[in-house]
Amino acid sequence: MNPSFSVSGLSTGIIRPGDPFTDRIIAAAASACGGFSDGDILVLAETAVATAEGNVVRLDTVTPSPRAMELAERYHMDPRTVEVVLSESDSIVGGIPGFLLCMKQGTLLPNAGVDASNAPPGCIVPLPKDPDGSAVRIKGEIFRRCHARIGVIVADSRTHAMRLGCSGVAIGCAGITSVIDDRGRSDLFGRKLEVTKRAVADNIASAAELVMGEADECTPAALVRGLGMTIGDECGVDTIDADECLFMGVFRNCCR
């Protein structure tokens, strides 16, 4: 990868269900940095992607189950939100007031990614149904319309163990390798790296979030230019099993 790159926020205005999201992104890229070029990487906020795809839940349509009522009382949450979180989760690991810690598609995350931030009033927004599929679709649309081979990342913001605040994480990826394996390379003193892998897509997502913001910026996308990554047909974000995860492994051992 190149030693420097640029990140430009793409302002689209408020995204509503059914809006032509790719049209907004193309127009924003033209305004911000002259449009798309080969090698660019587009980072998209998951809430905006899910909203444009119509994956929005009105709370007044949700009937909480007995389990949702129980968890809501225990963790001081809206039972309707808990019901949606349960429907989006593979399993519930635990919780703290206001949040359930969930497993979803091999990832540990709060509230299964269900978010009330930047959702229409009275609504919540789950994660996109298929983040990788969304990334592939938008990558293809931009190639057909702008003749540019780009990578696309669908990003979420997450907290990390024992750290304050959120940073970006890739939940969908198309066109670039999400993790680069540095095992076998030498460090500064000639020792071979044995475990090091770089979470490239996550790092790009975090860089993009600096210009995208989390509040009322209306900047649900960013264009990363100049990294020099190879654009191909890769799809997906590499993950590991819970048993291989340091945090989950220790947690499970403590609970035995």
Tab-separated table of C-alpha atoms in Angstrom:
chain	number	residue	atom	x	y	z
A	1	MET	CA	0.000	0.000	0.000
A	2	ASN	CA	1.049	3.580	-0.566
A	3	PRO	CA	2.478	5.655	2.323
A	4	SER	CA	-0.267	8.285	2.109
A	5	PHE	CA	-3.896	8.593	1.081
A	6	SER	CA	-6.840	11.011	1.256
A	7	VAL	CA	-10.307	10.639	2.739
A	8	SER	CA	-13.236	12.763	1.535
A	9	GLY	CA	-16.634	12.833	3.204
A	10	LEU	CA	-19.613	12.431	0.849
A	11	SER	CA	-22.657	14.436	1.918
A	12	THR	CA	-25.955	13.052	0.635
A	13	GLY	CA	-28.653	14.682	2.737
A	14	ILE	CA	-31.067	12.557	4.752
A	15	ILE	CA	-31.576	9.061	3.339
A	16	ARG	CA	-35.118	7.656	3.463
A	17	PRO	CA	-36.458	4.193	2.637
A	18	GLY	CA	-36.460	3.615	-1.101
A	19	ASP	CA	-34.215	6.581	-1.922
A	20	PRO	CA	-31.848	6.092	-4.897
A	21	PHE	CA	-28.810	5.752	-2.646
A	22	THR	CA	-26.267	5.080	-5.378
A	23	ASP	CA	-27.436	8.163	-7.287
A	24	ARG	CA	-26.820	10.256	-4.170
A	25	ILE	CA	-23.375	8.738	-3.675
A	26	ILE	CA	-22.336	9.321	-7.301
A	27	ALA	CA	-23.490	12.942	-7.147
A	28	ALA	CA	-21.717	13.502	-3.823
A	29	ALA	CA	-18.482	12.002	-5.143
A	30	ALA	CA	-18.624	14.226	-8.225
A	31	SER	CA	-19.026	17.285	-6.013
A	32	ALA	CA	-16.422	16.343	-3.403
A	33	CYS	CA	-13.583	14.948	-5.490
A	34	GLY	CA	-14.450	14.914	-9.186
A	35	GLY	CA	-16.129	11.518	-9.218
A	36	PHE	CA	-14.840	7.975	-8.858
A	37	SER	CA	-11.503	6.713	-10.179
A	38	ASP	CA	-10.001	3.249	-10.442
A	39	GLY	CA	-8.607	2.166	-7.091
A	40	ASP	CA	-10.918	4.281	-4.930
A	41	ILE	CA	-12.515	2.705	-1.886
A	42	LEU	CA	-16.048	3.754	-0.956
A	43	VAL	CA	-17.074	3.427	2.691
A	44	LEU	CA	-20.804	3.440	3.463
A	45	ALA	CA	-22.540	3.767	6.829
A	46	GLU	CA	-24.604	0.666	7.528
A	47	THR	CA	-27.621	2.670	8.749
A	48	ALA	CA	-27.829	4.568	5.474
A	49	VAL	CA	-27.527	1.366	3.436
A	50	ALA	CA	-30.175	-0.407	5.504
A	51	THR	CA	-32.514	2.593	5.377
A	52	ALA	CA	-32.251	2.974	1.609
A	53	GLU	CA	-32.942	-0.759	1.264
A	54	GLY	CA	-36.076	-0.377	3.392
A	55	ASN	CA	-34.786	-2.323	6.380
A	56	VAL	CA	-36.486	-0.025	8.889
A	57	VAL	CA	-38.773	-1.221	11.692
A	58	ARG	CA	-41.606	0.881	13.100
A	59	LEU	CA	-41.787	0.256	16.837
A	60	ASP	CA	-45.587	0.580	16.891
A	61	THR	CA	-45.777	-2.592	14.768
A	62	VAL	CA	-43.740	-4.708	17.219
A	63	THR	CA	-45.355	-6.959	19.846
A	64	PRO	CA	-42.842	-7.972	22.533
A	65	SER	CA	-42.604	-11.629	23.507
A	66	PRO	CA	-42.399	-12.754	27.154
A	67	ARG	CA	-38.624	-13.173	26.816
A	68	ALA	CA	-38.306	-9.645	25.406
A	69	MET	CA	-40.321	-8.314	28.330
A	70	GLU	CA	-38.068	-10.134	30.793
A	71	LEU	CA	-34.820	-8.898	29.208
A	72	ALA	CA	-36.191	-5.373	28.842
A	73	GLU	CA	-36.963	-5.212	32.550
A	74	ARG	CA	-33.579	-6.628	33.490
A	75	TYR	CA	-31.574	-4.271	31.256
A	76	HIS	CA	-33.853	-1.197	31.295
A	77	MET	CA	-34.719	-1.237	27.599
A	78	ASP	CA	-37.808	-0.709	25.453
A	79	PRO	CA	-39.398	-4.198	25.135
A	80	ARG	CA	-40.156	-3.554	21.473
A	81	THR	CA	-36.503	-2.830	20.766
A	82	VAL	CA	-35.502	-5.968	22.648
A	83	GLU	CA	-37.911	-8.006	20.523
A	84	VAL	CA	-36.261	-6.740	17.331
A	85	VAL	CA	-32.807	-7.392	18.800
A	86	LEU	CA	-33.837	-10.981	19.603
A	87	SER	CA	-35.082	-11.489	16.057
A	88	GLU	CA	-31.778	-10.195	14.678
A	89	SER	CA	-29.529	-12.233	17.005
A	90	ASP	CA	-28.165	-15.747	16.798
A	91	SER	CA	-27.769	-15.752	20.586
A	92	ILE	CA	-27.655	-13.398	23.576
A	93	VAL	CA	-24.383	-13.483	25.516
A	94	GLY	CA	-25.350	-11.032	28.276
A	95	GLY	CA	-26.036	-7.363	28.765
A	96	ILE	CA	-25.684	-4.108	30.684
A	97	PRO	CA	-28.322	-1.386	31.191
A	98	GLY	CA	-29.417	-0.249	27.751
A	99	PHE	CA	-27.627	-2.935	25.746
A	100	LEU	CA	-27.692	-6.633	24.990
A	101	LEU	CA	-24.459	-8.294	23.913
A	102	CYS	CA	-25.307	-10.531	20.965
A	103	MET	CA	-23.797	-13.003	18.561
A	104	LYS	CA	-24.840	-12.371	14.966
A	105	GLN	CA	-23.334	-14.065	11.921
A	106	GLY	CA	-20.101	-14.863	13.729
A	107	THR	CA	-19.684	-11.384	15.210
A	108	LEU	CA	-20.058	-10.167	18.778
A	109	LEU	CA	-21.875	-6.826	18.889
A	110	PRO	CA	-24.256	-4.726	20.991
A	111	ASN	CA	-27.982	-5.021	20.278
A	112	ALA	CA	-27.272	-7.137	17.182
A	113	GLY	CA	-26.493	-3.888	15.379
A	114	VAL	CA	-30.045	-2.556	15.804
A	115	ASP	CA	-29.752	1.223	15.986
A	116	ALA	CA	-32.075	4.073	16.881
A	117	SER	CA	-29.494	6.735	15.979
A	118	ASN	CA	-30.197	8.369	12.611
A	119	ALA	CA	-33.429	6.383	12.328
A	120	PRO	CA	-36.759	8.058	11.486
A	121	PRO	CA	-38.863	9.020	14.536
A	122	GLY	CA	-40.525	6.001	16.118
A	123	CYS	CA	-38.308	3.602	14.184
A	124	ILE	CA	-35.164	1.543	14.598
A	125	VAL	CA	-32.830	0.286	11.904
A	126	PRO	CA	-31.315	-3.227	11.943
A	127	LEU	CA	-28.175	-3.977	9.981
A	128	PRO	CA	-28.526	-4.479	6.228
A	129	LYS	CA	-29.888	-7.934	5.447
A	130	ASP	CA	-26.798	-8.835	3.407
A	131	PRO	CA	-23.950	-6.306	3.858
A	132	ASP	CA	-21.605	-8.152	1.497
A	133	GLY	CA	-24.359	-8.331	-1.114
A	134	SER	CA	-25.023	-4.611	-0.713
A	135	ALA	CA	-21.320	-3.867	-1.202
A	136	VAL	CA	-21.157	-6.050	-4.322
A	137	ARG	CA	-24.293	-4.451	-5.777
A	138	ILE	CA	-23.127	-0.868	-5.244
A	139	LYS	CA	-19.638	-1.710	-6.549
A	140	GLY	CA	-21.232	-3.063	-9.718
A	141	GLU	CA	-23.546	-0.083	-10.150
A	142	ILE	CA	-20.665	2.371	-9.888
A	143	PHE	CA	-18.597	0.395	-12.378
A	144	ARG	CA	-21.456	0.330	-14.886
A	145	ARG	CA	-22.280	4.012	-14.505
A	146	CYS	CA	-18.884	5.576	-13.747
A	147	HIS	CA	-16.544	3.042	-15.413
A	148	ALA	CA	-14.418	2.924	-12.267
A	149	ARG	CA	-13.187	-0.222	-10.530
A	150	ILE	CA	-13.534	0.497	-6.829
A	151	GLY	CA	-13.728	-1.305	-3.517
A	152	VAL	CA	-16.775	-0.905	-1.286
A	153	ILE	CA	-16.969	-1.284	2.496
A	154	VAL	CA	-20.173	-1.227	4.528
A	155	ALA	CA	-19.108	0.058	7.949
A	156	ASP	CA	-20.578	0.056	11.430
A	157	SER	CA	-19.297	1.781	14.563
A	158	ARG	CA	-18.451	-0.425	17.516
A	159	THR	CA	-17.046	-0.204	20.992
A	160	HIS	CA	-14.028	-2.295	21.932
A	161	ALA	CA	-13.123	-4.079	25.134
A	162	MET	CA	-11.975	-1.671	27.865
A	163	ARG	CA	-11.843	1.324	25.508
A	164	LEU	CA	-13.999	4.443	25.606
A	165	GLY	CA	-15.788	5.476	22.421
A	166	CYS	CA	-16.475	3.898	19.044
A	167	SER	CA	-14.389	3.151	15.989
A	168	GLY	CA	-15.222	1.780	12.587
A	169	VAL	CA	-15.552	-1.868	11.669
A	170	ALA	CA	-16.308	-3.404	8.287
A	171	ILE	CA	-19.411	-5.597	8.175
A	172	GLY	CA	-19.556	-5.882	4.387
A	173	CYS	CA	-16.788	-5.725	1.819
A	174	ALA	CA	-16.372	-6.088	-1.930
A	175	GLY	CA	-13.426	-5.606	-4.240
A	176	ILE	CA	-10.583	-5.612	-1.694
A	177	THR	CA	-8.984	-8.048	0.719
A	178	SER	CA	-10.425	-7.375	4.167
A	179	VAL	CA	-7.485	-8.831	6.112
A	180	ILE	CA	-3.843	-8.936	5.009
A	181	ASP	CA	-1.746	-11.798	6.389
A	182	ASP	CA	1.700	-10.562	7.444
A	183	ARG	CA	2.844	-13.867	8.917
A	184	GLY	CA	6.285	-14.795	7.648
A	185	ARG	CA	7.460	-11.215	7.195
A	186	SER	CA	10.369	-9.975	9.288
A	187	ASP	CA	10.131	-7.346	12.012
A	188	LEU	CA	12.705	-4.577	12.561
A	189	PHE	CA	15.172	-7.051	14.042
A	190	GLY	CA	14.709	-9.915	11.613
A	191	ARG	CA	12.289	-11.996	13.675
A	192	LYS	CA	9.560	-13.707	11.665
A	193	LEU	CA	6.015	-12.530	12.411
A	194	GLU	CA	3.957	-15.487	13.578
A	195	VAL	CA	0.431	-14.191	14.216
A	196	THR	CA	0.156	-10.694	12.759
A	197	LYS	CA	-2.730	-10.037	10.399
A	198	ARG	CA	-3.833	-6.498	9.485
A	199	ALA	CA	-7.548	-5.740	9.611
A	200	VAL	CA	-7.327	-3.494	6.574
A	201	ALA	CA	-11.044	-3.059	5.956
A	202	ASP	CA	-11.643	-2.192	9.630
A	203	ASN	CA	-8.792	0.329	9.571
A	204	ILE	CA	-10.168	1.971	6.439
A	205	ALA	CA	-13.625	2.092	8.026
A	206	SER	CA	-12.184	3.845	11.093
A	207	ALA	CA	-10.356	6.404	8.954
A	208	ALA	CA	-13.552	7.081	7.031
A	209	GLU	CA	-15.596	7.562	10.203
A	210	LEU	CA	-13.424	10.548	11.113
A	211	VAL	CA	-15.009	12.486	8.249
A	212	MET	CA	-18.416	10.783	8.238
A	213	GLY	CA	-19.350	11.568	11.833
A	214	GLU	CA	-22.006	9.992	14.045
A	215	ALA	CA	-24.535	12.809	14.504
A	216	ASP	CA	-26.320	15.192	12.100
A	217	GLU	CA	-23.547	15.566	9.514
A	218	CYS	CA	-25.584	13.931	6.688
A	219	THR	CA	-22.326	12.355	5.539
A	220	PRO	CA	-23.058	8.619	5.385
A	221	ALA	CA	-20.187	7.841	3.029
A	222	ALA	CA	-16.534	8.564	2.418
A	223	LEU	CA	-14.209	8.119	-0.523
A	224	VAL	CA	-10.701	6.864	0.277
A	225	ARG	CA	-8.203	7.579	-2.496
A	226	GLY	CA	-4.552	6.744	-2.990
A	227	LEU	CA	-4.099	3.608	-0.880
A	228	GLY	CA	-2.928	1.648	-3.893
A	229	MET	CA	-4.805	-1.520	-2.981
A	230	THR	CA	-5.542	-4.019	-5.727
A	231	ILE	CA	-9.196	-4.028	-6.762
A	232	GLY	CA	-10.545	-7.462	-7.585
A	233	ASP	CA	-13.548	-9.689	-7.102
A	234	GLU	CA	-13.075	-10.498	-3.415
A	235	CYS	CA	-16.155	-10.407	-1.242
A	236	GLY	CA	-16.636	-10.699	2.494
A	237	VAL	CA	-14.992	-9.881	5.805
A	238	ASP	CA	-12.776	-12.515	7.396
A	239	THR	CA	-13.816	-13.506	10.923
A	240	ILE	CA	-12.781	-16.117	13.480
A	241	ASP	CA	-14.722	-18.561	15.592
A	242	ALA	CA	-15.600	-17.472	19.119
A	243	ASP	CA	-13.275	-20.175	20.499
A	244	GLU	CA	-10.331	-18.496	18.742
A	245	CYS	CA	-11.172	-15.020	20.058
A	246	LEU	CA	-9.105	-13.848	23.042
A	247	PHE	CA	-11.987	-11.957	24.666
A	248	MET	CA	-14.691	-14.552	24.059
A	249	GLY	CA	-12.334	-17.374	24.963
A	250	VAL	CA	-11.508	-15.843	28.342
A	251	PHE	CA	-15.169	-14.997	28.924
A	252	ARG	CA	-16.264	-18.566	28.233
A	253	ASN	CA	-13.552	-20.005	30.471
A	254	CYS	CA	-14.610	-17.713	33.305
A	255	CYS	CA	-18.235	-18.822	32.967
A	256	ARG	CA	-17.449	-22.544	33.163
